Amino acid sequence: MKKIFTQTRRGFIRTAAAGSVALGWLGAQRAPMAFAAEAAKPALLGGTPVHAGGWAKWPEWSEAWEPAVLKVFRSGRWFRGSDGHIEEFERGYAQLLGAKRCLATASGTTALIVGLHVMDVDAGDEVIVSPYTFIASYNAILTSMALPVFADTDPATLTIDPASIASRITERTRAIMPVHIFGMPCDMDPINTIAREHKLAVVEDACQAWLAEYKGRKCGTIGDLGCFSFQESKHMPSGEGGAITGMTDELIDKCNSYHNCGRACGTNKGNGSFTRGNNYRMTQVQAVILALQFDKLVKQTAIRRANADYLSANLGQIPGITPIRLPENSRAVWHLYPFRYDPARFNGLSRDRFAQAMSAEGVPCGGIYREQYYDGLLDEAIASRGFKRLWSAERLKAYRDSFQELKGNKQVCETTVGMTQNMLLADRSDLDHIIDAIRKVQAHGAILAKANR
Ligand SMILES: Cc1ncc(COP(=O)(O)O)c(C=O)c1O
C-alpha cells in the first residue's frame, strides 16, 4: 500500500507542477488539494487503507543498555539504599529540567501523593484540579483524604482555565494541581498569582510533560513541586517509576523522608522514623534504565515537536479539525497529539465512527478522557465514613451538584481526538498519511455516517 500511495503522491507532484501550483506541502504546510486518495473507497467500507506501514513500537529497548542493566541485577544491590544509581539519575534529571533537586519515586501517582503531603494537604482539605486528566490526579487527592475540586477546562487549550480557579476557593482549599495534559503546559503565571494571593501550594502534575516549557522554564519547576511518571507508555519509560522536582532542599528532603518510611533526610532531621512516611521508593534498575534515556528523550522531544507543528499547520486547514492552542511562549512535548473534532463538518459522522474510519485507514486515534467525575469513584469517596466525617452533608451534596456546572469539560471530553506519541516519531511521508486519511474520511463522511446506522 505504501508503494501505491507513493505513486499517487508522485502523480500529485506532476499535476501540481504542470498547473504551476505552489508545492507548499513540501514545507511546513501542504497546499489544500484534492488527492486521488480522497476519492478512493474508505477502508472501513472495504477500500485500501491510506497507511499500511504501522507505527513505531513503544516502549523501545536497546541492546546497548543490557550490560548496565545486567550489572545491577548481578550486583544484588537493587534497593535504593544499597547503591548510587538512583541519586545519579536524580542529579541528571534535575539538571535536565533546571530544577534544584529531584527525588525518584515508585510511580507518578506516588510522586503526587508525596508532593501533596509535603505541601501540607491534609484530611478535610480541598485541592483545585483540572477535571480533564488521567484518573490518578483525582486519586492522589482522594488518597490524601482531600476533595478534588474541579476547575473549568479551556476548550482551546484542554487545560485548566485559570479564570475559573478563584471561584472554587473555600476556607478549606490548600493547593492547586495544574495538569499539563498531553505534555501541553498550563498557563502557569495566573495560576501562581492566585496561589500566592490565597497562600495556596502549587503541585504540578507533569506526569505527561517531561521537558515541556512555559516562558523559558520547564514544567515541573514552576510551582512548588512537579510530579512525573515513567510508566511504560511515557516518553522516558522504566515500566513503572516517577519523580518529584523542586527548587529547595527543604521540600525535596521532606519528600525523601515521606517516601522512605519517614526516615531523616538532609535538612529534614530526626531520629529513626520521626515523621509519618511510606515506602514509595524506586529501584536501582529503574534508575539505570531511565538515566540511559536522557539523550533519547531530548532528541525525540525535538522530533515530536517538529512533527506536531507540521500536523497542526496542515490539520488546521481542514474544516472541522481544530488543533490545540498553547499558552504564549510555551512548548509542548505531545504525549498525545490531540485535536478537536466537529462532526457537523464531516456530514454528521460521529467522533467514534470517525475514529473507527481513521483506524481502518491505518491511523489509530480515538476519544480520550470521559467525564470521569460520573464514573463512580467520587460517589464512592463521598459516601465513605471518612469523607462523611470530614465534610457536612450539605457540602458533599453541593460538591456533587457542582459537576453539572463545570464549563468546557463535557465539550472537551466529547470532541477531542488523540493520537499516541509514537506516531509523532514517524517520517514526514507517514505524517502525510494522517492528513490524507482525515481528508479521505471527510470526503466520505456522509456515506460513513449512514453506514453507521
Ligand atoms: C496526568 C497523569 N497524572 C498522573 C499519572 C500517574 O502516573 P503513574 O501511572 O506513573 O502512577 C499519569 C500516568 O499516566 C498521568 O498521565
GROMACS .gro file of N, CA and C in nm, residues 380-446:
model
  201
  380GLU      N    1  -1.831   0.705   4.546
  380GLU     CA    2  -1.785   0.610   4.648
  380GLU      C    3  -1.711   0.685   4.758
  381ALA      N    4  -1.627   0.781   4.718
  381ALA     CA    5  -1.548   0.855   4.819
  381ALA      C    6  -1.641   0.935   4.911
  382ILE      N    7  -1.736   1.007   4.850
  382ILE     CA    8  -1.816   1.096   4.935
  382ILE      C    9  -1.921   1.019   5.017
  383ALA      N   10  -1.942   0.892   4.980
  383ALA     CA   11  -2.033   0.808   5.061
  383ALA      C   12  -1.957   0.736   5.173
  384SER      N   13  -1.825   0.751   5.175
  384SER     CA   14  -1.745   0.676   5.273
  384SER      C   15  -1.756   0.739   5.412
  385ARG      N   16  -1.732   0.657   5.514
  385ARG     CA   17  -1.740   0.708   5.651
  385ARG      C   18  -1.643   0.823   5.672
  386GLY      N   19  -1.522   0.808   5.618
  386GLY     CA   20  -1.419   0.909   5.638
  386GLY      C   21  -1.459   1.044   5.582
  387PHE      N   22  -1.505   1.043   5.455
  387PHE     CA   23  -1.544   1.171   5.394
  387PHE      C   24  -1.665   1.232   5.463
  388LYS      N   25  -1.757   1.147   5.509
  388LYS     CA   26  -1.876   1.200   5.579
  388LYS      C   27  -1.837   1.262   5.712
  389ARG      N   28  -1.731   1.210   5.773
  389ARG     CA   29  -1.685   1.270   5.898
  389ARG      C   30  -1.618   1.406   5.872
  390LEU      N   31  -1.555   1.415   5.755
  390LEU     CA   32  -1.472   1.534   5.728
  390LEU      C   33  -1.551   1.652   5.670
  391TRP      N   34  -1.662   1.625   5.600
  391TRP     CA   35  -1.741   1.733   5.540
  391TRP      C   36  -1.887   1.719   5.579
  392SER      N   37  -1.957   1.831   5.580
  392SER     CA   38  -2.100   1.827   5.610
  392SER      C   39  -2.174   1.765   5.491
  393ALA      N   40  -2.292   1.714   5.516
  393ALA     CA   41  -2.375   1.657   5.409
  393ALA      C   42  -2.404   1.763   5.303
  394GLU      N   43  -2.425   1.889   5.349
  394GLU     CA   44  -2.456   1.998   5.255
  394GLU      C   45  -2.338   2.021   5.160
  395ARG      N   46  -2.219   2.022   5.218
  395ARG     CA   47  -2.101   2.048   5.134
  395ARG      C   48  -2.084   1.935   5.031
  396LEU      N   49  -2.103   1.812   5.075
  396LEU     CA   50  -2.083   1.699   4.983
  396LEU      C   51  -2.191   1.700   4.874
  397LYS      N   52  -2.311   1.742   4.909
  397LYS     CA   53  -2.417   1.749   4.807
  397LYS      C   54  -2.385   1.860   4.706
  398ALA      N   55  -2.346   1.975   4.759
  398ALA     CA   56  -2.313   2.088   4.670
  398ALA      C   57  -2.195   2.050   4.580
  399TYR      N   58  -2.101   1.977   4.637
  399TYR     CA   59  -1.984   1.931   4.560
  399TYR      C   60  -2.031   1.842   4.445
  400ARG      N   61  -2.116   1.746   4.475
  400ARG     CA   62  -2.163   1.652   4.371
  400ARG      C   63  -2.242   1.729   4.264
  401ASP      N   64  -2.325   1.823   4.309
  401ASP     CA   65  -2.407   1.901   4.214
  401ASP      C   66  -2.320   1.989   4.124
  402SER      N   67  -2.207   2.030   4.176
  402SER     CA   68  -2.123   2.126   4.102
  402SER      C   69  -2.068   2.066   3.972
  403PHE      N   70  -2.064   1.932   3.961
  403PHE     CA   71  -2.010   1.871   3.838
  403PHE      C   72  -2.089   1.918   3.716
  404GLN      N   73  -2.220   1.938   3.737
  404GLN     CA   74  -2.306   1.977   3.623
  404GLN      C   75  -2.274   2.118   3.574
  405GLU      N   76  -2.213   2.197   3.661
  405GLU     CA   77  -2.188   2.337   3.622
  405GLU      C   78  -2.049   2.359   3.563
  406LEU      N   79  -1.971   2.252   3.557
  406LEU     CA   80  -1.835   2.269   3.503
  406LEU      C   81  -1.842   2.317   3.359
  407LYS      N   82  -1.763   2.417   3.328
  407LYS     CA   83  -1.766   2.468   3.190
  407LYS      C   84  -1.650   2.408   3.111
  408GLY      N   85  -1.680   2.377   2.987
  408GLY     CA   86  -1.574   2.336   2.894
  408GLY      C   87  -1.543   2.187   2.895
  409ASN      N   88  -1.556   2.123   3.010
  409ASN     CA   89  -1.503   1.987   3.018
  409ASN      C   90  -1.584   1.885   2.938
  410LYS      N   91  -1.716   1.894   2.948
  410LYS     CA   92  -1.802   1.800   2.873
  410LYS      C   93  -1.772   1.811   2.723
  411GLN      N   94  -1.765   1.937   2.680
  411GLN     CA   95  -1.738   1.966   2.539
  411GLN      C   96  -1.602   1.906   2.496
  412VAL      N   97  -1.503   1.926   2.583
  412VAL     CA   98  -1.368   1.874   2.552
  412VAL      C   99  -1.370   1.721   2.551
  413CYS      N  100  -1.437   1.662   2.650
  413CYS     CA  101  -1.443   1.515   2.655
  413CYS      C  102  -1.510   1.460   2.530
  414GLU      N  103  -1.611   1.530   2.480
  414GLU     CA  104  -1.691   1.477   2.369
  414GLU      C  105  -1.631   1.505   2.232
  415THR      N  106  -1.542   1.603   2.222
  415THR     CA  107  -1.497   1.643   2.087
  415THR      C  108  -1.348   1.628   2.063
  416THR      N  109  -1.275   1.584   2.164
  416THR     CA  110  -1.130   1.572   2.144
  416THR      C  111  -1.095   1.434   2.088
  417VAL      N  112  -1.001   1.435   1.997
  417VAL     CA  113  -0.948   1.311   1.939
  417VAL      C  114  -0.797   1.314   1.961
  418GLY      N  115  -0.739   1.200   1.994
  418GLY     CA  116  -0.594   1.198   2.017
  418GLY      C  117  -0.526   1.084   1.943
  419MET      N  118  -0.399   1.110   1.910
  419MET     CA  119  -0.313   1.006   1.852
  419MET      C  120  -0.193   0.990   1.944
  420THR      N  121  -0.141   0.871   1.953
  420THR     CA  122  -0.034   0.846   2.052
  420THR      C  123   0.101   0.900   2.005
  421GLN      N  124   0.188   0.927   2.104
  421GLN     CA  125   0.315   0.996   2.079
  421GLN      C  126   0.409   0.924   1.982
  422ASN      N  127   0.403   0.791   1.979
  422ASN     CA  128   0.494   0.717   1.891
  422ASN      C  129   0.469   0.752   1.745
  423MET      N  130   0.344   0.794   1.713
  423MET     CA  131   0.313   0.830   1.574
  423MET      C  132   0.385   0.959   1.534
  424LEU      N  133   0.421   1.039   1.634
  424LEU     CA  134   0.492   1.165   1.605
  424LEU      C  135   0.641   1.142   1.579
  425LEU      N  136   0.685   1.018   1.591
  425LEU     CA  137   0.826   0.989   1.563
  425LEU      C  138   0.844   0.942   1.418
  426ALA      N  139   0.733   0.941   1.344
  426ALA     CA  140   0.737   0.887   1.207
  426ALA      C  141   0.798   0.988   1.108
  427ASP      N  142   0.828   0.937   0.989
  427ASP     CA  143   0.876   1.024   0.881
  427ASP      C  144   0.761   1.113   0.833
  428ARG      N  145   0.803   1.223   0.766
  428ARG     CA  146   0.702   1.315   0.712
  428ARG      C  147   0.603   1.246   0.618
  429SER      N  148   0.654   1.150   0.538
  429SER     CA  149   0.563   1.085   0.443
  429SER      C  150   0.455   1.008   0.518
  430ASP      N  151   0.490   0.953   0.632
  430ASP     CA  152   0.389   0.882   0.712
  430ASP      C  153   0.293   0.982   0.776
  431LEU      N  154   0.347   1.097   0.819
  431LEU     CA  155   0.259   1.200   0.875
  431LEU      C  156   0.160   1.248   0.770
  432ASP      N  157   0.207   1.255   0.647
  432ASP     CA  158   0.116   1.296   0.539
  432ASP      C  159  -0.001   1.199   0.527
  433HIS      N  160   0.023   1.073   0.562
  433HIS     CA  161  -0.087   0.976   0.557
  433HIS      C  162  -0.195   1.012   0.660
  434ILE      N  163  -0.153   1.070   0.772
  434ILE     CA  164  -0.252   1.111   0.874
  434ILE      C  165  -0.343   1.219   0.813
  435ILE      N  166  -0.278   1.316   0.749
  435ILE     CA  167  -0.354   1.427   0.689
  435ILE      C  168  -0.445   1.373   0.578
  436ASP      N  169  -0.388   1.288   0.494
  436ASP     CA  170  -0.465   1.232   0.383
  436ASP      C  171  -0.582   1.148   0.433
  437ALA      N  172  -0.558   1.073   0.540
  437ALA     CA  173  -0.665   0.986   0.592
  437ALA      C  174  -0.781   1.071   0.643
  438ILE      N  175  -0.749   1.182   0.709
  438ILE     CA  176  -0.857   1.269   0.759
  438ILE      C  177  -0.936   1.326   0.641
  439ARG      N  178  -0.863   1.374   0.540
  439ARG     CA  179  -0.932   1.429   0.422
  439ARG      C  180  -1.019   1.322   0.354
  440LYS      N  181  -0.964   1.202   0.348
  440LYS     CA  182  -1.040   1.094   0.283
  440LYS      C  183  -1.167   1.063   0.362
  441VAL      N  184  -1.153   1.052   0.494
  441VAL     CA  185  -1.271   1.022   0.577
  441VAL      C  186  -1.372   1.136   0.565
  442GLN      N  187  -1.321   1.259   0.559
  442GLN     CA  188  -1.413   1.373   0.545
  442GLN      C  189  -1.489   1.366   0.411
  443ALA      N  190  -1.415   1.332   0.306
  443ALA     CA  191  -1.479   1.326   0.173
  443ALA      C  192  -1.591   1.222   0.171
  444HIS      N  193  -1.579   1.122   0.259
  444HIS     CA  194  -1.680   1.015   0.261
  444HIS      C  195  -1.765   1.019   0.387
  445GLY      N  196  -1.766   1.137   0.453
  445GLY     CA  197  -1.835   1.149   0.581
  445GLY      C  198  -1.979   1.101   0.575
  446ALA      N  199  -2.051   1.142   0.470
  446ALA     CA  200  -2.194   1.111   0.463
  446ALA      C  201  -2.217   0.961   0.454
   0.00000   0.00000   0.00000
